Tab-separated table of C-alpha atoms and ligand atoms in Angstrom:
chain	number	residue	atom	x	y	z
Y	23	MET	CA	-10.664	-14.589	-18.699
Y	24	LYS	CA	-7.281	-14.816	-20.366
Y	25	ILE	CA	-4.661	-12.228	-19.409
Y	26	LEU	CA	-1.296	-11.341	-20.928
Y	27	VAL	CA	1.121	-9.375	-18.718
Y	28	VAL	CA	4.089	-7.677	-20.430
Y	29	GLY	CA	7.387	-7.329	-18.546
Y	30	SER	CA	9.785	-9.321	-16.387
Y	31	GLY	CA	10.589	-7.417	-13.203
Y	32	GLY	CA	9.436	-7.341	-9.607
Y	33	ARG	CA	6.622	-4.997	-10.587
Y	34	GLU	CA	5.335	-7.529	-13.108
Y	35	HIS	CA	5.599	-10.381	-10.611
Y	36	ALA	CA	3.458	-8.342	-8.191
Y	37	LEU	CA	0.931	-7.588	-10.980
Y	38	VAL	CA	0.801	-11.262	-11.993
Y	39	TRP	CA	0.458	-12.418	-8.364
Y	40	LYS	CA	-2.432	-10.048	-7.684
Y	41	LEU	CA	-4.194	-10.796	-10.986
Y	42	ALA	CA	-3.750	-14.545	-10.418
Y	43	ALA	CA	-5.759	-14.119	-7.194
Y	44	SER	CA	-8.817	-13.068	-9.218
Y	45	MET	CA	-11.221	-16.004	-9.551
Y	46	ARG	CA	-12.147	-14.780	-13.044
Y	47	VAL	CA	-8.681	-15.391	-14.476
Y	48	ARG	CA	-8.518	-18.836	-16.052
Y	49	ARG	CA	-5.315	-18.479	-18.048
Y	50	MET	CA	-2.391	-16.081	-17.806
Y	51	TRP	CA	0.742	-15.530	-19.812
Y	52	CYS	CA	3.654	-13.261	-19.001
Y	53	ALA	CA	6.093	-12.023	-21.666
Y	54	PRO	CA	8.869	-12.665	-20.910
Y	55	GLY	CA	8.309	-13.138	-17.132
Y	56	ASN	CA	10.837	-14.588	-14.689
Y	57	ALA	CA	11.287	-17.699	-12.540
Y	58	GLY	CA	8.905	-16.567	-9.792
Y	59	ILE	CA	6.188	-15.547	-12.229
Y	60	GLY	CA	6.300	-19.005	-13.817
Y	61	LEU	CA	5.644	-20.569	-10.399
Y	62	GLU	CA	2.449	-18.593	-9.664
Y	63	GLU	CA	-0.738	-20.669	-9.487
Y	64	LEU	CA	-4.077	-19.252	-10.635
Y	65	ALA	CA	-6.563	-19.022	-7.741
Y	66	CYS	CA	-9.335	-20.533	-9.871
Y	67	GLY	CA	-7.349	-23.778	-9.942
Y	68	SER	CA	-6.743	-23.981	-13.671
Y	69	GLY	CA	-2.947	-24.138	-13.473
Y	70	ARG	CA	0.142	-21.946	-13.459
Y	71	VAL	CA	1.056	-18.703	-15.165
Y	72	GLU	CA	2.908	-19.436	-18.409
Y	73	CYS	CA	6.039	-17.449	-19.305
Y	74	VAL	CA	6.478	-16.825	-23.039
Y	75	PRO	CA	9.964	-15.798	-24.185
Y	76	ILE	CA	9.041	-12.513	-25.911
Y	77	PRO	CA	10.927	-9.392	-24.751
Y	78	ALA	CA	8.693	-6.501	-23.643
Y	79	GLU	CA	9.925	-4.242	-26.467
Y	80	GLU	CA	9.156	-6.723	-29.287
Y	81	ILE	CA	5.804	-5.211	-30.101
Y	82	ASP	CA	5.344	-7.009	-33.438
Y	83	VAL	CA	5.913	-10.385	-31.800
Y	84	LEU	CA	3.645	-9.521	-28.854
Y	85	LEU	CA	0.938	-8.509	-31.341
Y	86	GLU	CA	1.329	-11.789	-33.174
Y	87	PHE	CA	1.003	-13.663	-29.873
Y	88	ALA	CA	-2.109	-11.689	-28.913
Y	89	ARG	CA	-3.702	-12.256	-32.341
Y	90	SER	CA	-3.333	-16.007	-31.980
Y	91	HIS	CA	-4.011	-16.428	-28.211
Y	92	LYS	CA	-6.668	-13.704	-27.895
Y	93	PRO	CA	-6.120	-12.481	-24.309
Y	94	ASP	CA	-9.174	-10.633	-22.955
Y	95	LEU	CA	-6.796	-8.053	-21.514
Y	96	THR	CA	-3.106	-7.244	-21.968
Y	97	VAL	CA	-1.486	-5.450	-19.015
Y	98	VAL	CA	1.704	-3.482	-19.715
Y	99	GLY	CA	4.225	-3.058	-16.870
Y	100	PRO	CA	7.331	-1.201	-18.158
Y	101	ASP	CA	7.740	2.259	-19.710
Y	102	ASN	CA	9.555	1.281	-22.915
Y	103	PRO	CA	6.727	-0.577	-24.692
Y	104	LEU	CA	4.342	2.228	-23.676
Y	105	ALA	CA	6.662	4.843	-25.173
Y	106	LEU	CA	6.943	2.697	-28.315
Y	107	GLY	CA	3.142	2.783	-28.698
Y	108	ILE	CA	2.180	-0.795	-27.785
Y	109	VAL	CA	-1.247	0.399	-26.602
Y	110	ASP	CA	-2.044	2.169	-29.893
Y	111	ARG	CA	-0.923	-0.859	-31.916
Y	112	PHE	CA	-3.120	-3.277	-29.913
Y	113	GLN	CA	-6.096	-0.903	-29.967
Y	114	ARG	CA	-5.858	-0.541	-33.745
Y	115	GLU	CA	-6.416	-4.277	-34.007
Y	116	GLY	CA	-9.246	-4.321	-31.461
Y	117	LEU	CA	-7.129	-6.141	-28.844
Y	118	PRO	CA	-8.064	-4.987	-25.300
Y	119	ILE	CA	-5.050	-3.518	-23.498
Y	120	TRP	CA	-4.425	-1.567	-20.279
Y	121	GLY	CA	-1.897	1.274	-20.165
Y	122	PRO	CA	-1.507	4.799	-21.530
Y	123	ASN	CA	-1.297	5.246	-25.297
Y	124	GLN	CA	1.819	6.757	-26.880
Y	125	SER	CA	0.604	10.322	-26.593
Y	126	ALA	CA	-0.354	9.878	-22.921
Y	127	ALA	CA	2.929	8.063	-22.178
Y	128	ARG	CA	4.776	11.302	-23.061
Y	129	PHE	CA	4.357	12.307	-19.405
Y	130	GLU	CA	7.223	9.880	-18.841
Y	131	SER	CA	8.904	9.597	-22.228
Y	132	SER	CA	9.484	13.357	-22.581
Y	133	LYS	CA	10.599	15.414	-19.604
Y	134	VAL	CA	10.259	18.558	-21.729
Y	135	PHE	CA	6.611	17.776	-22.528
Y	136	SER	CA	5.942	16.982	-18.876
Y	137	GLN	CA	7.621	20.099	-17.488
Y	138	GLU	CA	5.917	22.408	-19.983
Y	139	PHE	CA	2.551	20.734	-19.316
Y	140	MET	CA	2.984	21.297	-15.558
Y	141	GLU	CA	3.770	24.938	-16.182
Y	142	ARG	CA	0.830	25.370	-18.601
Y	143	TYR	CA	-1.685	24.072	-16.073
Y	144	GLY	CA	-0.221	25.354	-12.814
Y	145	ILE	CA	0.819	21.982	-11.389
Y	146	PRO	CA	3.238	22.671	-8.502
Y	147	THR	CA	6.766	21.864	-9.691
Y	148	ALA	CA	10.350	23.100	-9.483
Y	149	ARG	CA	11.392	26.314	-11.211
Y	150	ALA	CA	12.786	25.081	-14.513
Y	151	GLY	CA	13.883	25.824	-18.048
Y	152	THR	CA	14.158	23.783	-21.255
Y	153	PHE	CA	17.249	24.042	-23.446
Y	154	SER	CA	18.891	22.587	-26.528
Y	155	ASP	CA	21.685	25.164	-26.573
Y	156	ALA	CA	24.481	24.461	-24.079
Y	157	GLY	CA	25.330	28.166	-23.633
Y	158	GLU	CA	21.779	29.087	-22.698
Y	159	ALA	CA	21.522	26.045	-20.439
Y	160	LYS	CA	24.690	27.105	-18.584
Y	161	GLU	CA	23.392	30.631	-18.241
Y	162	PHE	CA	20.229	29.325	-16.555
Y	163	ALA	CA	22.220	26.943	-14.339
Y	164	ARG	CA	24.353	29.941	-13.298
Y	165	THR	CA	21.238	31.796	-12.096
Y	166	LEU	CA	20.592	28.779	-9.796
Y	167	ASP	CA	24.207	28.894	-8.565
Y	168	GLY	CA	24.633	25.471	-10.118
Y	169	ARG	CA	22.305	23.796	-7.599
Y	170	CYS	CA	20.047	21.982	-10.018
Y	171	ALA	CA	18.923	18.757	-11.647
Y	172	VAL	CA	19.910	18.421	-15.318
Y	173	LYS	CA	17.571	15.988	-17.066
Y	174	ALA	CA	17.801	14.472	-20.529
Y	175	ASP	CA	14.444	14.859	-22.278
Y	176	GLY	CA	13.977	11.239	-23.372
Y	177	LEU	CA	14.100	7.821	-21.727
Y	178	ALA	CA	17.668	6.990	-20.670
Y	179	LEU	CA	17.286	3.753	-18.680
Y	180	GLY	CA	16.619	5.782	-15.552
Y	181	LYS	CA	20.092	7.356	-15.754
Y	182	GLY	CA	19.343	10.641	-17.515
Y	183	VAL	CA	19.105	12.823	-14.402
Y	184	LEU	CA	22.268	14.457	-13.043
Y	185	ILE	CA	22.056	16.201	-9.676
Y	186	CYS	CA	24.476	19.115	-9.345
Y	187	GLN	CA	25.523	21.116	-6.290
Y	188	ASN	CA	27.661	23.816	-7.897
Y	189	LYS	CA	28.335	25.549	-11.220
Y	190	GLU	CA	31.221	23.263	-12.209
Y	191	GLU	CA	29.054	20.162	-11.777
Y	192	ALA	CA	26.163	21.770	-13.640
Y	193	TYR	CA	28.344	22.848	-16.589
Y	194	ARG	CA	29.846	19.346	-16.746
Y	195	ALA	CA	26.368	17.757	-16.704
Y	196	ILE	CA	25.173	20.048	-19.491
Y	197	GLU	CA	28.276	19.233	-21.585
Y	198	GLU	CA	27.777	15.514	-20.994
Y	199	ILE	CA	24.131	15.420	-21.995
Y	200	LEU	CA	23.806	18.164	-24.628
Y	201	VAL	CA	27.274	18.194	-26.233
Y	202	GLN	CA	28.836	14.742	-25.766
Y	203	ARG	CA	25.383	13.149	-26.071
Y	204	THR	CA	26.067	10.480	-23.428
Y	205	PHE	CA	22.399	9.493	-23.661
Y	206	GLY	CA	22.230	9.803	-27.451
Y	207	SER	CA	19.246	11.583	-28.948
Y	208	ALA	CA	17.408	11.359	-25.590
Y	209	GLY	CA	19.712	14.226	-24.610
Y	210	ALA	CA	19.077	16.557	-27.579
Y	211	THR	CA	17.105	18.740	-25.168
Y	212	VAL	CA	17.401	19.057	-21.398
Y	213	VAL	CA	15.167	20.246	-18.597
Y	214	ILE	CA	17.050	22.038	-15.836
Y	215	GLN	CA	15.182	22.228	-12.539
Y	216	GLU	CA	16.156	24.105	-9.422
Y	217	PHE	CA	17.396	21.682	-6.736
Y	218	LEU	CA	14.572	20.988	-4.301
Y	219	GLU	CA	15.194	20.059	-0.701
Y	220	GLY	CA	12.813	17.961	1.322
Y	221	THR	CA	11.408	14.481	1.706
Y	222	GLU	CA	10.691	12.598	-1.500
Y	223	VAL	CA	7.592	10.420	-1.771
Y	224	SER	CA	6.057	8.365	-4.546
Y	225	LEU	CA	2.415	8.966	-5.413
Y	226	HIS	CA	0.315	6.786	-7.692
Y	227	ALA	CA	-3.099	7.445	-9.195
Y	228	LEU	CA	-5.136	5.008	-11.263
Y	229	CYS	CA	-6.720	6.897	-14.141
Y	230	ASP	CA	-9.363	6.281	-16.785
Y	231	GLY	CA	-9.080	9.509	-18.764
Y	232	ARG	CA	-11.534	11.438	-16.554
Y	233	THR	CA	-11.151	10.122	-13.014
Y	234	ALA	CA	-7.922	9.680	-11.047
Y	235	LEU	CA	-7.996	7.551	-7.881
Y	236	MET	CA	-5.143	8.301	-5.523
Y	237	PHE	CA	-3.206	5.501	-3.809
Y	238	PRO	CA	-1.693	5.895	-0.330
Y	239	THR	CA	1.863	7.264	-0.153
Y	240	SER	CA	4.988	5.165	-0.484
Y	241	GLN	CA	8.695	5.904	-0.398
Y	242	ASP	CA	11.461	4.436	-2.519
Y	243	HIS	CA	15.175	4.166	-1.612
Y	244	LYS	CA	17.078	4.967	-4.795
Y	245	ARG	CA	20.687	4.858	-3.579
Y	246	ALA	CA	22.523	1.551	-3.451
Y	247	MET	CA	23.777	1.787	0.130
Y	248	ASP	CA	22.457	2.476	3.629
Y	249	GLN	CA	21.791	6.082	4.681
Y	250	ASP	CA	21.276	6.975	0.997
Y	251	MET	CA	24.940	6.564	0.096
Y	252	GLY	CA	26.324	5.039	-3.089
Y	253	LEU	CA	25.087	5.152	-6.649
Y	254	ASN	CA	21.554	5.704	-7.901
Y	255	THR	CA	19.650	2.505	-8.681
Y	256	GLY	CA	16.221	1.554	-9.975
Y	257	GLY	CA	15.105	1.372	-6.326
Y	258	MET	CA	16.431	-0.736	-3.440
Y	259	GLY	CA	13.304	-0.881	-1.310
Y	260	THR	CA	9.979	0.723	-0.477
Y	261	TYR	CA	7.351	0.946	2.225
Y	262	SER	CA	3.772	2.142	2.372
Y	263	PRO	CA	2.181	4.120	3.879
Y	264	THR	CA	4.644	6.832	4.886
Y	265	PRO	CA	4.090	9.098	7.915
Y	266	PHE	CA	4.905	12.256	5.941
Y	267	LEU	CA	1.384	13.147	4.783
Y	268	SER	CA	-1.799	12.686	6.832
Y	269	GLY	CA	-4.902	11.494	4.986
Y	270	ASP	CA	-6.123	15.091	4.660
Y	271	GLU	CA	-2.741	16.348	3.466
Y	272	LEU	CA	-2.508	13.585	0.875
Y	273	GLU	CA	-5.980	14.485	-0.348
Y	274	LYS	CA	-4.942	18.142	-0.625
Y	275	VAL	CA	-1.613	17.428	-2.334
Y	276	GLY	CA	-3.287	14.908	-4.629
Y	277	ARG	CA	-5.930	17.402	-5.716
Y	278	SER	CA	-3.327	20.148	-6.247
Y	279	ILE	CA	-1.640	17.862	-8.780
Y	280	LEU	CA	-4.468	15.787	-10.232
Y	281	ASP	CA	-7.147	18.459	-10.736
Y	282	PRO	CA	-5.053	20.662	-13.039
Y	283	TRP	CA	-3.524	17.543	-14.602
Y	284	LEU	CA	-6.960	16.106	-15.497
Y	285	ALA	CA	-8.112	19.510	-16.761
Y	286	GLY	CA	-4.985	19.775	-18.938
Y	287	CYS	CA	-5.457	16.278	-20.321
Y	288	ALA	CA	-9.094	17.063	-21.207
Y	289	ARG	CA	-8.070	20.303	-22.872
Y	290	GLU	CA	-5.306	18.676	-24.930
Y	291	GLY	CA	-7.261	15.535	-25.798
Y	292	ILE	CA	-4.927	13.222	-23.863
Y	293	ASP	CA	-6.784	10.043	-22.918
Y	294	PHE	CA	-4.668	8.724	-20.031
Y	295	LYS	CA	-5.736	5.239	-18.975
Y	296	GLY	CA	-3.185	3.768	-16.635
Y	297	ILE	CA	-1.119	4.701	-13.616
Y	298	LEU	CA	0.150	8.239	-13.233
Y	299	TYR	CA	3.102	8.107	-10.831
Y	300	PRO	CA	4.287	11.536	-9.763
Y	301	GLY	CA	7.620	11.681	-7.947
Y	302	VAL	CA	7.026	14.426	-5.386
Y	303	MET	CA	9.296	16.453	-3.116
Y	304	LEU	CA	7.698	17.659	0.112
Y	305	THR	CA	9.458	20.993	0.507
Y	306	ALA	CA	9.087	23.759	3.088
Y	307	GLN	CA	7.074	25.587	0.392
Y	308	GLY	CA	4.714	22.662	-0.188
Y	309	ALA	CA	4.648	19.547	-2.370
Y	310	LYS	CA	6.271	19.872	-5.800
Y	311	VAL	CA	6.321	17.379	-8.654
Y	312	LEU	CA	9.850	16.352	-9.735
Y	313	GLU	CA	8.687	14.134	-12.568
Y	314	PHE	CA	5.807	12.077	-13.862
Y	315	ASN	CA	6.010	8.389	-14.680
Y	316	ALA	CA	3.269	6.755	-16.719
Y	317	ARG	CA	3.336	3.284	-15.127
Y	318	PHE	CA	3.492	1.497	-11.795
Y	319	GLY	CA	6.705	2.093	-9.841
Y	320	ASP	CA	9.137	-0.719	-9.170
Y	321	PRO	CA	9.413	-1.579	-6.225
Y	322	GLU	CA	6.386	0.581	-5.259
Y	323	THR	CA	4.019	-1.946	-6.878
Y	324	GLN	CA	5.191	-4.674	-4.502
Y	325	VAL	CA	4.105	-2.706	-1.428
Y	326	TYR	CA	0.937	-1.311	-2.988
Y	327	LEU	CA	-0.423	-4.600	-4.271
Y	328	THR	CA	0.250	-6.448	-1.011
Y	329	ARG	CA	-1.941	-3.799	0.674
Y	330	LEU	CA	-4.649	-3.541	-1.990
Y	331	GLU	CA	-7.920	-5.283	-1.116
Y	332	ASN	CA	-9.791	-4.728	-4.407
Y	333	ASP	CA	-9.672	-7.230	-7.241
Y	334	LEU	CA	-6.951	-5.731	-9.472
Y	335	LEU	CA	-8.597	-7.083	-12.616
Y	336	GLU	CA	-11.755	-5.088	-11.867
Y	337	LEU	CA	-9.703	-1.938	-11.349
Y	338	LEU	CA	-7.840	-2.320	-14.635
Y	339	GLU	CA	-11.068	-3.070	-16.504
Y	340	ALA	CA	-12.665	0.062	-15.035
Y	341	SER	CA	-9.581	2.062	-16.033
Y	342	VAL	CA	-9.957	0.880	-19.642
Y	343	ALA	CA	-13.766	1.316	-19.658
Y	344	GLY	CA	-13.767	4.792	-18.100
Y	345	SER	CA	-15.828	3.741	-15.080
Y	346	LEU	CA	-13.403	4.429	-12.207
Y	347	HIS	CA	-15.822	7.009	-10.740
Y	348	ARG	CA	-17.874	4.019	-9.556
Y	349	ILE	CA	-14.939	2.420	-7.721
Y	350	GLU	CA	-13.559	2.925	-4.261
Y	351	LEU	CA	-10.038	1.738	-3.549
Y	352	ARG	CA	-9.680	-0.314	-0.365
Y	353	TRP	CA	-6.375	-0.817	1.457
Y	354	ARG	CA	-5.308	-2.979	4.358
Y	355	PRO	CA	-4.337	-0.765	7.276
Y	356	ASP	CA	-1.048	-2.725	7.576
Y	357	VAL	CA	2.336	-1.345	6.625
Y	358	SER	CA	4.093	-3.102	3.749
Y	359	VAL	CA	7.874	-3.143	3.375
Y	360	CYS	CA	9.830	-4.376	0.349
Y	361	VAL	CA	13.585	-5.040	0.626
Y	362	VAL	CA	15.323	-5.501	-2.721
Y	363	MET	CA	18.084	-8.119	-2.820
Y	364	ALA	CA	20.476	-7.270	-5.647
Y	365	SER	CA	23.452	-8.896	-7.362
Y	366	GLY	CA	26.903	-7.960	-6.047
Y	367	GLY	CA	28.185	-4.973	-8.037
Y	368	TYR	CA	24.730	-3.619	-8.988
Y	369	PRO	CA	24.110	-0.925	-10.298
Y	370	GLY	CA	27.491	-1.555	-11.976
Y	371	ALA	CA	28.566	-4.845	-13.591
Y	372	TYR	CA	27.432	-8.060	-11.892
Y	373	GLU	CA	27.510	-11.812	-12.324
Y	374	LYS	CA	24.465	-13.810	-13.460
Y	375	GLY	CA	23.536	-17.456	-12.967
Y	376	CYS	CA	24.182	-17.691	-9.188
Y	377	VAL	CA	21.942	-20.269	-7.511
Y	378	ILE	CA	19.410	-18.786	-5.061
Y	379	LYS	CA	18.721	-20.850	-1.931
Y	380	GLY	CA	16.176	-20.483	0.857
Y	381	LEU	CA	13.234	-19.085	-1.139
Y	382	ASP	CA	10.732	-21.597	0.268
Y	383	GLN	CA	11.897	-21.008	3.841
Y	384	ALA	CA	11.565	-17.234	3.361
Y	385	ASP	CA	8.009	-17.556	2.041
Y	386	GLN	CA	7.030	-19.449	5.214
Y	387	ILE	CA	7.338	-16.350	7.396
Y	388	PRO	CA	3.746	-15.156	7.954
Y	389	GLY	CA	2.784	-12.088	5.927
Y	390	THR	CA	5.738	-12.288	3.530
Y	391	LYS	CA	5.849	-12.646	-0.216
Y	392	VAL	CA	9.083	-12.913	-2.172
Y	393	PHE	CA	8.641	-11.238	-5.555
Y	394	HIS	CA	11.168	-12.169	-8.220
Y	395	ALA	CA	12.804	-9.608	-10.516
Y	396	GLY	CA	16.051	-10.708	-12.218
Y	397	THR	CA	15.683	-14.473	-11.832
Y	398	ALA	CA	15.607	-17.418	-14.235
Y	399	MET	CA	15.116	-21.166	-13.987
Y	400	LYS	CA	18.207	-23.257	-14.837
Y	401	ASN	CA	18.311	-27.046	-14.474
Y	402	GLY	CA	15.394	-26.912	-12.054
Y	403	GLU	CA	17.036	-24.280	-9.834
Y	404	VAL	CA	16.259	-20.572	-9.486
Y	405	VAL	CA	19.316	-18.512	-10.459
Y	406	THR	CA	20.118	-14.796	-10.599
Y	407	ASN	CA	19.541	-13.161	-13.970
Y	408	GLY	CA	19.652	-9.390	-13.377
Y	409	GLY	CA	20.741	-6.536	-11.118
Y	410	ARG	CA	17.717	-6.374	-8.879
Y	411	VAL	CA	17.019	-10.028	-8.091
Y	412	LEU	CA	14.233	-10.252	-5.486
Y	413	GLY	CA	11.776	-7.940	-3.734
Y	414	VAL	CA	11.269	-9.468	-0.300
Y	415	THR	CA	7.958	-7.989	0.846
Y	416	ALA	CA	6.204	-8.257	4.199
Y	417	LEU	CA	3.089	-6.866	5.834
Y	418	GLY	CA	2.979	-5.913	9.502
Y	419	ARG	CA	0.802	-4.089	11.982
Y	420	ASP	CA	3.327	-1.257	11.916
Y	421	LEU	CA	6.597	-0.409	10.227
Y	422	VAL	CA	8.734	-2.176	12.849
Y	423	GLN	CA	6.814	-5.420	12.538
Y	424	ALA	CA	6.779	-5.323	8.736
Y	425	ARG	CA	10.501	-4.566	8.621
Y	426	ASN	CA	11.322	-7.352	11.057
Y	427	ALA	CA	9.375	-9.848	8.964
Y	428	ALA	CA	10.947	-8.664	5.705
Y	429	TYR	CA	14.498	-8.842	7.095
Y	430	ALA	CA	13.824	-12.232	8.726
Y	431	ALA	CA	12.878	-13.472	5.241
Y	432	VAL	CA	15.973	-11.831	3.704
Y	433	ASP	CA	18.119	-13.683	6.252
Y	434	ARG	CA	16.831	-17.012	4.977
Y	435	ILE	CA	17.776	-16.289	1.355
Y	436	ARG	CA	21.289	-16.836	0.051
Y	437	PHE	CA	23.027	-16.290	-3.266
Y	438	LYS	CA	26.602	-15.430	-4.136
Y	439	GLY	CA	27.314	-11.699	-3.838
Y	440	ALA	CA	23.826	-10.792	-2.566
Y	441	GLN	CA	23.555	-7.176	-1.390
Y	442	TRP	CA	20.669	-5.259	0.124
Y	443	ARG	CA	20.030	-2.196	2.194
Y	444	SER	CA	19.516	-2.858	5.869
Y	445	ASP	CA	17.658	0.416	6.538
Y	446	ILE	CA	14.484	0.380	4.426
Y	447	GLY	CA	12.015	2.772	6.065
Y	448	TRP	CA	14.673	4.569	8.110
Y	449	ARG	CA	13.253	8.022	7.492
Y	450	ALA	CA	9.970	6.929	9.048
Y	451	MET	CA	11.463	5.206	12.114
Y	452	LYS	CA	11.104	6.958	15.420
Y	453	PRO	CA	14.518	7.297	17.083
Y	454	SER	CA	14.747	4.650	19.832
G	18	AMP	P1	13.582	11.848	-11.826
G	18	AMP	O1	13.902	10.702	-12.739
G	18	AMP	O2	13.270	13.132	-12.537
G	18	AMP	O3	12.637	11.508	-10.702
G	18	AMP	O4	14.942	12.062	-11.014
G	18	AMP	C1	15.592	11.025	-10.345
G	18	AMP	C2	15.869	11.414	-8.916
G	18	AMP	O5	16.651	12.602	-8.873
G	18	AMP	C3	14.604	11.761	-8.122
G	18	AMP	O6	14.012	10.617	-7.580
G	18	AMP	C4	15.151	12.685	-7.069
G	18	AMP	O7	15.722	11.941	-5.996
G	18	AMP	C5	16.258	13.407	-7.791
G	18	AMP	N1	15.755	14.697	-8.319
G	18	AMP	C6	15.157	14.909	-9.509
G	18	AMP	N2	14.830	16.202	-9.674
G	18	AMP	C7	15.245	16.841	-8.573
G	18	AMP	C8	15.202	18.207	-8.127
G	18	AMP	N3	14.673	19.164	-8.887
G	18	AMP	N4	15.706	18.490	-6.906
G	18	AMP	C9	16.244	17.524	-6.129
G	18	AMP	N5	16.338	16.231	-6.487
G	18	AMP	C10	15.845	15.889	-7.688
G	19	LIG	N1	10.823	3.240	-8.063
G	19	LIG	C1	11.297	4.035	-9.123
G	19	LIG	C2	10.630	3.826	-10.399
G	19	LIG	O1	9.860	2.909	-10.583
G	19	LIG	O2	10.863	4.618	-11.311
């Protein structure tokens, strides 16, 4: 089979790596890919993955490429092309593609749609309101004493959520998004949720429109610095599984979200084929959904796919075909930890083009895999090319062993300005 993967981050490297392990894949392209993706060998022995320099949002160009190269399946990683309707465009031309269509992708591309859907179908979520008038928004925020999350409706590069602890902060956030339009038209409407306290976990479910197969739990680390200090980022590290939900509890929480969600999708004619990724807060009053994403998480994918035993290609085919009810997901019992190494300054301004050393030595540590995110090849050397640069991922018998392996690999990698969190998994560590 020939596969085209769309995207260029750590998530896409993990997808490519896992798909390349399938003996049925004889050729693979990644648009645009990164340095690590271009070094992946296909398990069937027919060569390396080929990076093609087409940005993930250039749907016309991707279509043109697919028309001429005829991939048997296109796999979409990031949210933007999904929100732009890449799946609908490919399907209209009879080109097989995996991911939610534009209507289904609204679970991520519109927070208003998502929040109202949750309320319509009784999916446990935060108390919330939807506003386009700043006065009414402030009035609602006042009833929450200002302790709330103010969220721009549309996609805002992961920056459209402002967490507020008092009325002044909430009023300022509302002004910023609704009046000053810091996020442009994405902020024409806002969702304001009550502030939820608890432990946040990432859930993922692979869906085919009728069946949703739950993954184990994972936990991201969104802040830039140790102990959850510093600015919000795309995610500085993950581990899976987490100790916060037992198997039975995960089953129960999963059903409380997925059963009404599937029923709502059926009722509204939403054919969701892809990954539903609910961000969930485990509160004293039970699990509540903070938001839905309509794609694999990054860096959640890195820990999930290193644990997944199934052939990913078969799973994605079943998701497209609507036959997931015949599939059972199988996971290694090991813990997987991913430590993101980022450019100095990230999530603010950072330098690009710094040479990365020690990648081969890091890969030699048993059970580790270094996934590339913002990297490029320059004069035969791997250089930095983005904020999040690498996702150093390791499996271990338990969290301590996986962490030790991941950090031992991190220690072997060097590039100018490299920064990473030294406490991935800290919430799950038993005090020593
Ligand atoms: P979102 O993009 O909606 O997941 O929001 C980004 C981050 O903001 C989440 O991962 C949470 O850490 C935090 N967050 C969002 N909504 C809430 C809420 N209602 N209460 C507390 N924290 C929240
Ligand atoms: N790990 C956060 C995200 O993928 O949105």
